[in-house]
Every structure is written in structure tokens, then in C-alpha cells.
Tab-separated table of C-alpha atoms in Angstrom:
chain	number	residue	atom	x	y	z
A	39	MET	CA	-5.207	12.447	-71.187
A	40	GLU	CA	-6.005	15.243	-68.738
A	41	ALA	CA	-2.703	16.985	-69.415
A	42	VAL	CA	-3.438	16.806	-73.140
A	43	LEU	CA	-6.908	18.217	-72.569
A	44	TRP	CA	-5.851	21.188	-70.568
A	45	TYR	CA	-3.003	22.014	-72.899
A	46	VAL	CA	-5.116	21.767	-76.062
A	47	PHE	CA	-7.727	24.099	-74.575
A	48	THR	CA	-5.976	26.495	-72.221
A	49	GLY	CA	-2.463	26.421	-73.666
A	50	THR	CA	-3.061	27.418	-77.250
A	51	ARG	CA	-4.323	30.398	-79.201
A	52	GLY	CA	-7.263	28.483	-80.686
A	53	GLY	CA	-8.246	26.888	-77.371
A	54	GLU	CA	-11.400	28.873	-76.812
A	55	ASN	CA	-12.917	27.954	-80.178
A	56	ARG	CA	-11.878	24.332	-79.736
A	57	ALA	CA	-13.720	24.322	-76.417
A	58	ARG	CA	-16.844	25.714	-78.104
A	59	ILE	CA	-16.574	23.066	-80.832
A	60	LEU	CA	-16.255	20.209	-78.340
A	61	ARG	CA	-19.236	21.487	-76.376
A	62	ALA	CA	-21.332	21.721	-79.555
A	63	LEU	CA	-20.345	18.160	-80.527
A	64	ASP	CA	-21.283	16.959	-77.066
A	65	GLU	CA	-24.800	18.375	-77.553
A	66	ARG	CA	-25.109	16.513	-80.835
A	67	PRO	CA	-22.691	15.272	-83.522
A	68	ARG	CA	-22.292	17.649	-86.463
A	69	ASN	CA	-20.204	18.006	-89.600
A	70	ALA	CA	-17.719	20.795	-90.235
A	71	ASN	CA	-20.213	22.871	-92.191
A	72	GLN	CA	-22.833	22.764	-89.482
A	73	LEU	CA	-20.239	23.659	-86.857
A	74	ALA	CA	-19.132	26.650	-88.894
A	75	ASP	CA	-22.735	27.855	-89.189
A	76	ASP	CA	-23.757	27.127	-85.628
A	77	LEU	CA	-20.687	28.701	-84.039
A	78	ASP	CA	-20.286	31.483	-86.594
A	79	LEU	CA	-16.747	30.410	-87.459
A	80	ASP	CA	-14.861	30.199	-90.739
A	81	TYR	CA	-15.148	26.756	-92.369
A	82	LYS	CA	-11.367	26.376	-92.732
A	83	THR	CA	-10.873	27.363	-89.102
A	84	VAL	CA	-13.332	24.679	-88.042
A	85	ARG	CA	-11.564	22.063	-90.175
A	86	HIS	CA	-8.242	23.010	-88.592
A	87	HIS	CA	-9.613	22.778	-85.063
A	88	LEU	CA	-11.235	19.419	-85.835
A	89	GLU	CA	-7.889	18.153	-87.083
A	90	VAL	CA	-6.130	19.256	-83.885
A	91	LEU	CA	-8.883	17.735	-81.735
A	92	GLY	CA	-8.694	14.533	-83.806
A	93	ASP	CA	-4.895	14.319	-83.588
A	94	ASN	CA	-5.210	14.515	-79.817
A	95	GLY	CA	-7.877	11.817	-79.590
A	96	ILE	CA	-10.571	14.213	-78.408
A	97	VAL	CA	-13.003	13.844	-81.315
A	98	GLU	CA	-13.468	11.283	-84.061
A	99	ASN	CA	-15.590	11.236	-87.206
A	100	SER	CA	-17.958	8.924	-88.987
A	101	GLY	CA	-15.497	8.413	-91.822
A	102	ASP	CA	-17.584	9.705	-94.738
A	103	ASP	CA	-15.359	12.097	-96.630
A	104	TYR	CA	-17.333	15.278	-97.036
A	105	GLY	CA	-20.299	15.125	-94.761
A	106	ALA	CA	-18.273	13.373	-92.030
A	107	VAL	CA	-19.954	13.884	-88.698
A	108	TYR	CA	-17.770	14.471	-85.649
A	109	PHE	CA	-18.368	13.403	-82.061
A	110	PRO	CA	-16.394	13.150	-78.794
A	111	THR	CA	-14.310	9.972	-78.396
A	112	ASP	CA	-14.981	7.419	-75.655
A	113	ARG	CA	-11.659	8.403	-74.172
A	114	VAL	CA	-12.698	12.014	-73.722
A	115	ARG	CA	-16.071	10.875	-72.356
A	116	ASP	CA	-14.169	8.990	-69.649
A	117	HIS	CA	-12.566	12.296	-68.675
A	118	TRP	CA	-15.638	14.466	-69.050
A	119	ASP	CA	-15.317	15.852	-65.504
A	120	ALA	CA	-11.966	17.307	-66.466
A	121	VAL	CA	-13.405	18.751	-69.671
A	122	GLU	CA	-16.158	20.473	-67.735
A	123	GLU	CA	-13.711	21.855	-65.221
A	124	ILE	CA	-11.530	23.230	-68.018
A	125	VAL	CA	-14.280	24.802	-70.103
A	126	GLU	CA	-16.718	25.841	-67.378
A	127	HIS	CA	-16.006	29.559	-67.778
A	128	VAL	CA	-15.990	29.641	-71.575
A	129	GLU	CA	-19.148	31.338	-72.837
B	132	MET	CA	36.292	36.860	-78.136
B	133	THR	CA	32.930	38.600	-78.195
B	134	LEU	CA	31.036	36.253	-80.500
B	135	TRP	CA	29.537	34.191	-77.648
B	136	TYR	CA	28.700	37.368	-75.777
B	137	ASP	CA	26.885	38.697	-78.869
B	138	VAL	CA	25.021	35.421	-79.371
B	139	ALA	CA	23.880	35.561	-75.747
B	140	ARG	CA	22.545	39.076	-76.204
B	141	VAL	CA	20.634	38.101	-79.334
B	142	ALA	CA	19.205	35.036	-77.539
B	143	ILE	CA	18.061	37.205	-74.612
B	144	ALA	CA	16.228	39.523	-77.026
B	145	VAL	CA	14.649	36.543	-78.828
B	146	ASN	CA	13.556	35.026	-75.505
B	147	LEU	CA	11.909	38.251	-74.414
B	148	LEU	CA	9.982	38.550	-77.695
B	149	LEU	CA	8.848	34.918	-77.629
B	150	LEU	CA	7.734	35.292	-74.024
B	151	LEU	CA	5.733	38.408	-74.886
B	152	GLY	CA	3.903	36.387	-77.548
B	153	LEU	CA	3.324	33.448	-75.208
B	154	GLY	CA	2.222	35.749	-72.401
B	155	TYR	CA	-0.238	37.424	-74.760
B	156	VAL	CA	-1.874	34.117	-75.705
B	157	TRP	CA	-1.837	32.694	-72.184
B	158	ALA	CA	-3.151	35.886	-70.571
B	159	GLY	CA	-6.011	35.880	-73.077
B	160	ASN	CA	-6.723	32.238	-72.286
B	161	TYR	CA	-6.639	32.919	-68.557
B	162	ARG	CA	-9.209	35.685	-69.032
B	163	ARG	CA	-11.484	33.264	-70.893
B	164	PHE	CA	-10.917	30.015	-69.009
B	165	ARG	CA	-10.162	31.308	-65.498
B	166	SER	CA	-8.587	27.937	-64.715
B	167	LYS	CA	-5.511	27.103	-62.672
B	168	HIS	CA	-3.982	25.554	-65.797
B	169	ALA	CA	-4.191	28.773	-67.776
B	170	LEU	CA	-2.900	30.684	-64.764
B	171	GLY	CA	0.027	28.262	-64.459
B	172	LEU	CA	1.063	28.844	-68.052
B	173	LEU	CA	0.745	32.596	-67.639
B	174	LEU	CA	2.894	32.566	-64.483
B	175	PHE	CA	5.455	30.375	-66.247
B	176	ALA	CA	5.743	32.984	-69.017
B	177	VAL	CA	5.921	35.861	-66.526
B	178	MET	CA	8.697	34.226	-64.488
B	179	LEU	CA	10.798	33.380	-67.537
B	180	PHE	CA	10.229	36.901	-68.816
B	181	LEU	CA	11.572	38.289	-65.536
B	182	GLU	CA	14.527	35.927	-65.748
B	183	ASN	CA	15.400	37.275	-69.177
B	184	ALA	CA	14.760	40.858	-68.101
B	185	VAL	CA	17.370	40.359	-65.372
B	186	ALA	CA	19.725	38.884	-67.980
B	187	LEU	CA	19.085	41.903	-70.217
B	188	TYR	CA	20.039	44.182	-67.355
B	189	LEU	CA	23.160	42.172	-66.595
B	190	TYR	CA	24.340	41.883	-70.207
B	191	MET	CA	23.240	45.203	-71.705
B	192	LEU	CA	21.806	47.837	-69.417
B	193	ASP	CA	24.112	48.078	-66.430
B	194	PRO	CA	27.351	49.709	-67.667
B	195	VAL	CA	29.634	48.128	-65.057
B	196	MET	CA	28.232	44.607	-65.039
B	197	SER	CA	27.809	44.424	-68.820
B	198	ALA	CA	31.523	45.241	-69.163
B	199	TRP	CA	32.314	42.368	-66.775
B	200	MET	CA	30.095	40.054	-68.798
B	201	ALA	CA	31.826	41.031	-72.035
B	202	ASP	CA	35.173	40.175	-70.396
B	203	VAL	CA	34.265	36.702	-69.151
B	204	PRO	CA	36.824	34.170	-70.517
B	205	VAL	CA	35.656	32.133	-73.463
B	206	ALA	CA	35.077	28.769	-71.705
B	207	PRO	CA	32.529	30.029	-69.157
B	208	GLN	CA	31.224	32.591	-71.656
B	209	ARG	CA	30.318	29.784	-74.037
B	210	LEU	CA	28.434	27.905	-71.330
B	211	LEU	CA	26.610	31.029	-70.189
B	212	THR	CA	25.546	31.562	-73.794
B	213	LEU	CA	24.396	27.954	-74.162
B	214	LEU	CA	21.999	28.489	-71.234
B	215	ARG	CA	20.369	31.320	-73.199
B	216	VAL	CA	20.382	29.465	-76.517
B	217	PHE	CA	18.821	26.272	-75.126
B	218	GLU	CA	16.090	28.382	-73.576
B	219	ALA	CA	15.496	30.141	-76.907
B	220	VAL	CA	15.104	26.813	-78.719
B	221	ALA	CA	12.682	25.551	-76.066
B	222	LEU	CA	10.624	28.742	-76.193
B	223	ALA	CA	10.568	28.804	-80.001
B	224	PHE	CA	9.169	25.303	-80.050
B	225	ILE	CA	6.511	25.954	-77.409
B	226	ALA	CA	5.578	29.198	-79.213
B	227	TRP	CA	5.099	27.279	-82.465
B	228	VAL	CA	2.817	24.780	-80.722
B	229	THR	CA	0.962	27.484	-78.814
B	230	TRP	CA	0.235	29.674	-81.826
B	231	ASP	CA	-1.883	26.862	-83.267
């Protein structure tokens, strides 16, 4: 899991925004629209990042199609120390 | 037989371009994340870039050594080229994943 985490965030072009998204979802669960507004990102960009984070087991959603709310998985919570170490310098 | 020699030269150029792209992304991530992981990826790209820069010198820039390389018999020439081509495939795949 930790190798996945550090690659998804520090290894890829979209890593910084994915880190901001995960941090926002840790504060409180949100849907894609709210994330786009709160982080000042394009809606489609947010959807893409959520898909990557979901594919890697980092976030999951409530299942409702449109307003689906996303939150960190239990698995990523178990590795939260690693997450903090990885994202600690991201503004 | 210069086909393998030509393929090797193309693969070296491709590797250098892919590594520039990877280095660009990973250097940017290192600036933002400041973590050992980002630094590791950046160093990986820098070292492979240097490796291919040396290959570029050997195959294309140095007049004496590039003539030797062009004259290598086909059996070892093919294997030398495969080293470059396998690296190009690996880098293309990691670049595709990284650009995400």
C-alpha cells in the first residue's frame, strides 16, 4: 500500500492535485462538484483524479450516481502516517 | 548490416526524449513534495538520462567510436540494440503511467 501511495502522489503529473483532494476528503467527505469548487479545479479533472484514487483503493464513494460523496478508505486510514509524510510539504 | 545500428540510434533518441519528459514531471513533483520518494524518481531519470547520453556519444558523436559501433558484427550488434529497445519500451510505459 505504501508503495502505491507514494507512486500515485509523487510519481505522477497529477500527484499534487490528488494530494490536495485526499486532504480535503480527510477533512470531510465531499462530492466531485464540491471538490471542484473548494479546490478551484476543473470538474472533469476532479472526476479523473477520483477515478485514479478509487482504482488504487485510496478513496471510495457512497455509491449514489451523481451526488456520490467520496471519503478515504479504511485501508488508507491504516497508512495515514505514510500519507502525511508524503504530502506534508504540499500547500 | 546497418539496420540494427540505426534502430539503436533511434531508440537512444527516444529514450532521451522520454527521460526529459519524466525528469520534467519528477523534478516538478520533487519541488512540491520534497520527499525522498520524489527525489528517488528524479535521480532515476537523471541516471538513465546520463546512460543514454553516453550511448549517444558512443554511437553518434565521437567520430572514431561511432565508426567502430557501426562495424560491430550483426550478432552482437543485434543484442546491443535490444538493450536500447527494451529500455525504450520500459520508459514508454512508465511515461504513459506518469503522465496521468
